[in-house]
Amino acid sequence: MERTLSIVKPDGTKKNVIGKVIDRFESAGFRVAAMKKIQLSKEDAKGFYFVHRDRPFYDELTDFMSSGPVVVMVLEGENAILKVRELMGSTNPAEAAPGTIRADFASNVQQNTVHGSDSPESAAIEIPYFFSSLELC
Ligand code: ATP
Ligand code: MG
């Protein structure tokens, strides 16, 4: 069993596809261990994407992530980190495999509907960024 942190990004909540995104995860056998809808501040978004602080898109990315509500969730299942990334598809929806979440819902390389932890090390930082141990069940 493995846990990963996923986010329906502001473009996804705006397009009303929260349920469709969650359905992709549940239909693939993952269990929602925790979930909430929140509005990130610019500082919250900067903290979450701190690993990208030196990338040229950091400022625009954190503006985007704080531009509207997001749904943050912890998904649990076998090989969750890798499998959720597969269900999401490539960062750029133009390169995402058909049938992936990003191929079906994302607008562009920035507004790409969904986030998923990219490694066990990232998941171990990202899950407690949003949830206390009491909120995981
Ligand atoms: P995420 O971390 O959100 O799951 P990812 O792991 O596929 O996405 P990263 O390289 O970690 O991709 O980039 C984080 C986010 O930064 C992307 O999901 C996207 O929203 C934004 N981003 C990445 N590359 C670019 C770019 N070239 N231009 C604009 N935004 C970008
Ligand atoms: Mg990433």
PDB file of C-alpha atoms and ligand atoms in Angstrom:
ATOM      1  CA  MET A   1       0.000   0.000   0.000  1.00  0.00           C
ATOM      2  CA  GLU A   2       1.271   3.437  -0.910  1.00  0.00           C
ATOM      3  CA  ARG A   3      -0.118   6.966  -0.471  1.00  0.00           C
ATOM      4  CA  THR A   4       0.223   9.907  -2.838  1.00  0.00           C
ATOM      5  CA  LEU A   5      -0.924  13.520  -2.804  1.00  0.00           C
ATOM      6  CA  SER A   6      -3.081  14.672  -5.674  1.00  0.00           C
ATOM      7  CA  ILE A   7      -4.599  18.068  -6.453  1.00  0.00           C
ATOM      8  CA  VAL A   8      -7.397  19.084  -8.812  1.00  0.00           C
ATOM      9  CA  LYS A   9      -5.896  22.408  -9.896  1.00  0.00           C
ATOM     10  CA  PRO A  10      -7.841  25.697 -10.353  1.00  0.00           C
ATOM     11  CA  ASP A  11      -8.560  25.018 -14.049  1.00  0.00           C
ATOM     12  CA  GLY A  12     -10.114  21.679 -13.047  1.00  0.00           C
ATOM     13  CA  THR A  13     -12.382  23.133 -10.367  1.00  0.00           C
ATOM     14  CA  LYS A  14     -13.370  25.925 -12.786  1.00  0.00           C
ATOM     15  CA  LYS A  15     -14.289  23.398 -15.500  1.00  0.00           C
ATOM     16  CA  ASN A  16     -16.450  21.426 -13.015  1.00  0.00           C
ATOM     17  CA  VAL A  17     -14.484  18.218 -13.507  1.00  0.00           C
ATOM     18  CA  ILE A  18     -13.652  17.493  -9.831  1.00  0.00           C
ATOM     19  CA  GLY A  19     -15.904  14.433  -9.852  1.00  0.00           C
ATOM     20  CA  LYS A  20     -14.618  13.198 -13.208  1.00  0.00           C
ATOM     21  CA  VAL A  21     -11.008  13.392 -11.996  1.00  0.00           C
ATOM     22  CA  ILE A  22     -11.809  11.561  -8.757  1.00  0.00           C
ATOM     23  CA  ASP A  23     -13.700   8.936 -10.777  1.00  0.00           C
ATOM     24  CA  ARG A  24     -10.540   8.192 -12.793  1.00  0.00           C
ATOM     25  CA  PHE A  25      -8.681   7.462  -9.554  1.00  0.00           C
ATOM     26  CA  GLU A  26     -11.473   5.466  -7.896  1.00  0.00           C
ATOM     27  CA  SER A  27     -12.186   3.489 -11.055  1.00  0.00           C
ATOM     28  CA  ALA A  28      -8.510   2.528 -11.183  1.00  0.00           C
ATOM     29  CA  GLY A  29      -8.857   1.069  -7.686  1.00  0.00           C
ATOM     30  CA  PHE A  30      -7.509   3.893  -5.542  1.00  0.00           C
ATOM     31  CA  ARG A  31      -9.125   4.859  -2.269  1.00  0.00           C
ATOM     32  CA  VAL A  32      -9.564   8.462  -1.132  1.00  0.00           C
ATOM     33  CA  ALA A  33      -7.897   8.546   2.307  1.00  0.00           C
ATOM     34  CA  ALA A  34      -8.412  12.314   2.797  1.00  0.00           C
ATOM     35  CA  MET A  35      -9.854  15.185   0.767  1.00  0.00           C
ATOM     36  CA  LYS A  36     -10.755  18.884   1.023  1.00  0.00           C
ATOM     37  CA  LYS A  37     -11.481  21.905  -1.182  1.00  0.00           C
ATOM     38  CA  ILE A  38      -9.353  24.916  -0.307  1.00  0.00           C
ATOM     39  CA  GLN A  39      -8.149  28.257  -1.696  1.00  0.00           C
ATOM     40  CA  LEU A  40      -4.347  28.538  -1.632  1.00  0.00           C
ATOM     41  CA  SER A  41      -2.709  31.885  -0.985  1.00  0.00           C
ATOM     42  CA  LYS A  42       0.276  32.858  -3.151  1.00  0.00           C
ATOM     43  CA  GLU A  43       2.521  31.937  -0.176  1.00  0.00           C
ATOM     44  CA  ASP A  44       0.819  28.531   0.201  1.00  0.00           C
ATOM     45  CA  ALA A  45       1.410  27.829  -3.502  1.00  0.00           C
ATOM     46  CA  LYS A  46       5.022  28.992  -3.293  1.00  0.00           C
ATOM     47  CA  GLY A  47       5.626  26.668  -0.344  1.00  0.00           C
ATOM     48  CA  PHE A  48       4.043  23.727  -2.109  1.00  0.00           C
ATOM     49  CA  TYR A  49       6.065  24.196  -5.302  1.00  0.00           C
ATOM     50  CA  PHE A  50       9.256  25.266  -3.467  1.00  0.00           C
ATOM     51  CA  VAL A  51      11.227  22.633  -5.429  1.00  0.00           C
ATOM     52  CA  HIS A  52      10.544  24.700  -8.563  1.00  0.00           C
ATOM     53  CA  ARG A  53      11.651  28.042  -7.035  1.00  0.00           C
ATOM     54  CA  ASP A  54      14.473  28.470  -9.572  1.00  0.00           C
ATOM     55  CA  ARG A  55      12.402  27.531 -12.639  1.00  0.00           C
ATOM     56  CA  PRO A  56      11.346  30.352 -14.980  1.00  0.00           C
ATOM     57  CA  PHE A  57       7.665  29.413 -14.607  1.00  0.00           C
ATOM     58  CA  TYR A  58       7.626  29.518 -10.750  1.00  0.00           C
ATOM     59  CA  ASP A  59       5.956  32.933 -10.414  1.00  0.00           C
ATOM     60  CA  GLU A  60       3.276  32.234 -13.037  1.00  0.00           C
ATOM     61  CA  LEU A  61       2.698  28.737 -11.674  1.00  0.00           C
ATOM     62  CA  THR A  62       2.125  29.988  -8.135  1.00  0.00           C
ATOM     63  CA  ASP A  63      -0.162  32.787  -9.432  1.00  0.00           C
ATOM     64  CA  PHE A  64      -2.172  30.132 -11.250  1.00  0.00           C
ATOM     65  CA  MET A  65      -2.310  27.741  -8.267  1.00  0.00           C
ATOM     66  CA  SER A  66      -3.641  30.554  -6.058  1.00  0.00           C
ATOM     67  CA  SER A  67      -6.107  31.856  -8.693  1.00  0.00           C
ATOM     68  CA  GLY A  68      -9.048  29.721  -7.566  1.00  0.00           C
ATOM     69  CA  PRO A  69     -10.034  26.812  -5.357  1.00  0.00           C
ATOM     70  CA  VAL A  70      -8.280  23.464  -5.531  1.00  0.00           C
ATOM     71  CA  VAL A  71      -9.224  20.020  -4.244  1.00  0.00           C
ATOM     72  CA  VAL A  72      -6.381  18.313  -2.405  1.00  0.00           C
ATOM     73  CA  MET A  73      -6.577  14.613  -1.692  1.00  0.00           C
ATOM     74  CA  VAL A  74      -4.568  11.655  -0.505  1.00  0.00           C
ATOM     75  CA  LEU A  75      -4.986   8.543  -2.639  1.00  0.00           C
ATOM     76  CA  GLU A  76      -4.086   5.126  -1.343  1.00  0.00           C
ATOM     77  CA  GLY A  77      -3.403   1.886  -3.183  1.00  0.00           C
ATOM     78  CA  GLU A  78      -0.792  -0.391  -4.618  1.00  0.00           C
ATOM     79  CA  ASN A  79       1.931   1.522  -6.461  1.00  0.00           C
ATOM     80  CA  ALA A  80      -0.174   4.699  -6.044  1.00  0.00           C
ATOM     81  CA  ILE A  81       2.584   7.205  -6.822  1.00  0.00           C
ATOM     82  CA  LEU A  82       3.521   5.798 -10.223  1.00  0.00           C
ATOM     83  CA  LYS A  83       0.003   4.678 -11.198  1.00  0.00           C
ATOM     84  CA  VAL A  84      -1.570   8.050 -10.418  1.00  0.00           C
ATOM     85  CA  ARG A  85       1.121   9.730 -12.542  1.00  0.00           C
ATOM     86  CA  GLU A  86       0.203   7.334 -15.383  1.00  0.00           C
ATOM     87  CA  LEU A  87      -3.497   8.194 -15.043  1.00  0.00           C
ATOM     88  CA  MET A  88      -2.593  11.917 -15.141  1.00  0.00           C
ATOM     89  CA  GLY A  89      -0.499  11.786 -18.340  1.00  0.00           C
ATOM     90  CA  SER A  90       2.424  13.993 -19.377  1.00  0.00           C
ATOM     91  CA  THR A  91       2.819  17.522 -17.969  1.00  0.00           C
ATOM     92  CA  ASN A  92       2.039  19.014 -21.401  1.00  0.00           C
ATOM     93  CA  PRO A  93      -1.454  17.814 -22.414  1.00  0.00           C
ATOM     94  CA  ALA A  94      -0.413  17.980 -26.083  1.00  0.00           C
ATOM     95  CA  GLU A  95       2.010  15.136 -25.302  1.00  0.00           C
ATOM     96  CA  ALA A  96      -0.253  13.230 -22.906  1.00  0.00           C
ATOM     97  CA  ALA A  97      -1.405   9.753 -23.939  1.00  0.00           C
ATOM     98  CA  PRO A  98      -5.044   9.448 -25.087  1.00  0.00           C
ATOM     99  CA  GLY A  99      -7.411   8.631 -22.247  1.00  0.00           C
ATOM    100  CA  THR A 100      -5.286  10.270 -19.563  1.00  0.00           C
ATOM    101  CA  ILE A 101      -6.726  13.015 -17.352  1.00  0.00           C
ATOM    102  CA  ARG A 102      -4.530  15.710 -18.859  1.00  0.00           C
ATOM    103  CA  ALA A 103      -5.241  14.628 -22.446  1.00  0.00           C
ATOM    104  CA  ASP A 104      -8.973  14.812 -21.728  1.00  0.00           C
ATOM    105  CA  PHE A 105      -9.271  17.912 -19.511  1.00  0.00           C
ATOM    106  CA  ALA A 106      -6.103  20.048 -19.439  1.00  0.00           C
ATOM    107  CA  SER A 107      -5.796  23.360 -21.276  1.00  0.00           C
ATOM    108  CA  ASN A 108      -2.015  23.752 -21.581  1.00  0.00           C
ATOM    109  CA  VAL A 109       1.331  22.925 -19.938  1.00  0.00           C
ATOM    110  CA  GLN A 110       0.542  25.172 -16.963  1.00  0.00           C
ATOM    111  CA  GLN A 111      -3.213  24.696 -16.582  1.00  0.00           C
ATOM    112  CA  ASN A 112      -2.973  20.931 -16.603  1.00  0.00           C
ATOM    113  CA  THR A 113      -5.848  20.050 -14.251  1.00  0.00           C
ATOM    114  CA  VAL A 114      -4.095  17.715 -11.868  1.00  0.00           C
ATOM    115  CA  HIS A 115      -1.042  17.214  -9.666  1.00  0.00           C
ATOM    116  CA  GLY A 116       0.447  13.983  -8.361  1.00  0.00           C
ATOM    117  CA  SER A 117       3.472  13.369  -6.136  1.00  0.00           C
ATOM    118  CA  ASP A 118       6.419  12.254  -8.270  1.00  0.00           C
ATOM    119  CA  SER A 119       8.273  10.071  -5.718  1.00  0.00           C
ATOM    120  CA  PRO A 120       7.928   8.594  -2.208  1.00  0.00           C
ATOM    121  CA  GLU A 121      10.145  11.441  -0.963  1.00  0.00           C
ATOM    122  CA  SER A 122       7.803  14.061  -2.496  1.00  0.00           C
ATOM    123  CA  ALA A 123       4.690  12.306  -1.152  1.00  0.00           C
ATOM    124  CA  ALA A 124       6.208  12.279   2.341  1.00  0.00           C
ATOM    125  CA  ILE A 125       6.559  16.084   2.177  1.00  0.00           C
ATOM    126  CA  GLU A 126       3.367  16.893   0.253  1.00  0.00           C
ATOM    127  CA  ILE A 127       0.852  14.854   2.298  1.00  0.00           C
ATOM    128  CA  PRO A 128       1.638  16.570   5.636  1.00  0.00           C
ATOM    129  CA  TYR A 129       1.727  19.941   3.830  1.00  0.00           C
ATOM    130  CA  PHE A 130      -2.076  19.669   3.626  1.00  0.00           C
ATOM    131  CA  PHE A 131      -3.216  16.976   6.078  1.00  0.00           C
ATOM    132  CA  SER A 132      -2.578  16.007   9.679  1.00  0.00           C
ATOM    133  CA  SER A 133      -2.345  12.300  10.543  1.00  0.00           C
ATOM    134  CA  LEU A 134      -5.828  12.562  12.159  1.00  0.00           C
ATOM    135  CA  GLU A 135      -7.320  13.536   8.773  1.00  0.00           C
ATOM    136  CA  LEU A 136      -6.047  10.387   7.034  1.00  0.00           C
ATOM    137  CA  CYS A 137      -8.407   7.458   7.244  1.00  0.00           C
TER     138      CYS A 137
HETATM  139  P1  ATP B   1       2.829  18.389 -11.012  1.00  0.00           P
HETATM  140  O1  ATP B   1       4.059  18.587 -10.144  1.00  0.00           O
HETATM  141  O2  ATP B   1       1.857  19.556 -10.892  1.00  0.00           O
HETATM  142  O3  ATP B   1       2.175  17.066 -10.777  1.00  0.00           O
HETATM  143  P2  ATP B   1       4.473  17.579 -13.220  1.00  0.00           P
HETATM  144  O4  ATP B   1       5.211  16.785 -12.181  1.00  0.00           O
HETATM  145  O5  ATP B   1       3.923  16.858 -14.391  1.00  0.00           O
HETATM  146  O6  ATP B   1       3.281  18.377 -12.545  1.00  0.00           O
HETATM  147  P3  ATP B   1       6.509  19.606 -12.995  1.00  0.00           P
HETATM  148  O7  ATP B   1       7.720  19.625 -13.847  1.00  0.00           O
HETATM  149  O8  ATP B   1       6.653  19.152 -11.572  1.00  0.00           O
HETATM  150  O9  ATP B   1       5.386  18.747 -13.745  1.00  0.00           O
HETATM  151  O10 ATP B   1       5.907  21.061 -13.023  1.00  0.00           O
HETATM  152  C1  ATP B   1       4.973  21.480 -12.036  1.00  0.00           C
HETATM  153  C2  ATP B   1       3.897  22.286 -12.705  1.00  0.00           C
HETATM  154  O11 ATP B   1       4.461  23.480 -13.198  1.00  0.00           O
HETATM  155  C3  ATP B   1       3.256  21.620 -13.932  1.00  0.00           C
HETATM  156  O12 ATP B   1       2.272  20.665 -13.636  1.00  0.00           O
HETATM  157  C4  ATP B   1       2.676  22.822 -14.621  1.00  0.00           C
HETATM  158  O13 ATP B   1       1.467  23.251 -13.996  1.00  0.00           O
HETATM  159  C5  ATP B   1       3.766  23.869 -14.389  1.00  0.00           C
HETATM  160  N1  ATP B   1       4.734  23.860 -15.503  1.00  0.00           N
HETATM  161  C6  ATP B   1       5.664  22.904 -15.776  1.00  0.00           C
HETATM  162  N2  ATP B   1       6.383  23.214 -16.870  1.00  0.00           N
HETATM  163  C7  ATP B   1       5.915  24.413 -17.287  1.00  0.00           C
HETATM  164  C8  ATP B   1       6.235  25.295 -18.353  1.00  0.00           C
HETATM  165  N3  ATP B   1       7.202  25.004 -19.242  1.00  0.00           N
HETATM  166  N4  ATP B   1       5.530  26.441 -18.478  1.00  0.00           N
HETATM  167  C9  ATP B   1       4.545  26.758 -17.597  1.00  0.00           C
HETATM  168  N5  ATP B   1       4.188  25.974 -16.560  1.00  0.00           N
HETATM  169  C10 ATP B   1       4.853  24.811 -16.405  1.00  0.00           C
HETATM  170 MG    MG B   2       5.881  17.634 -10.345  1.00  0.00          MG
END
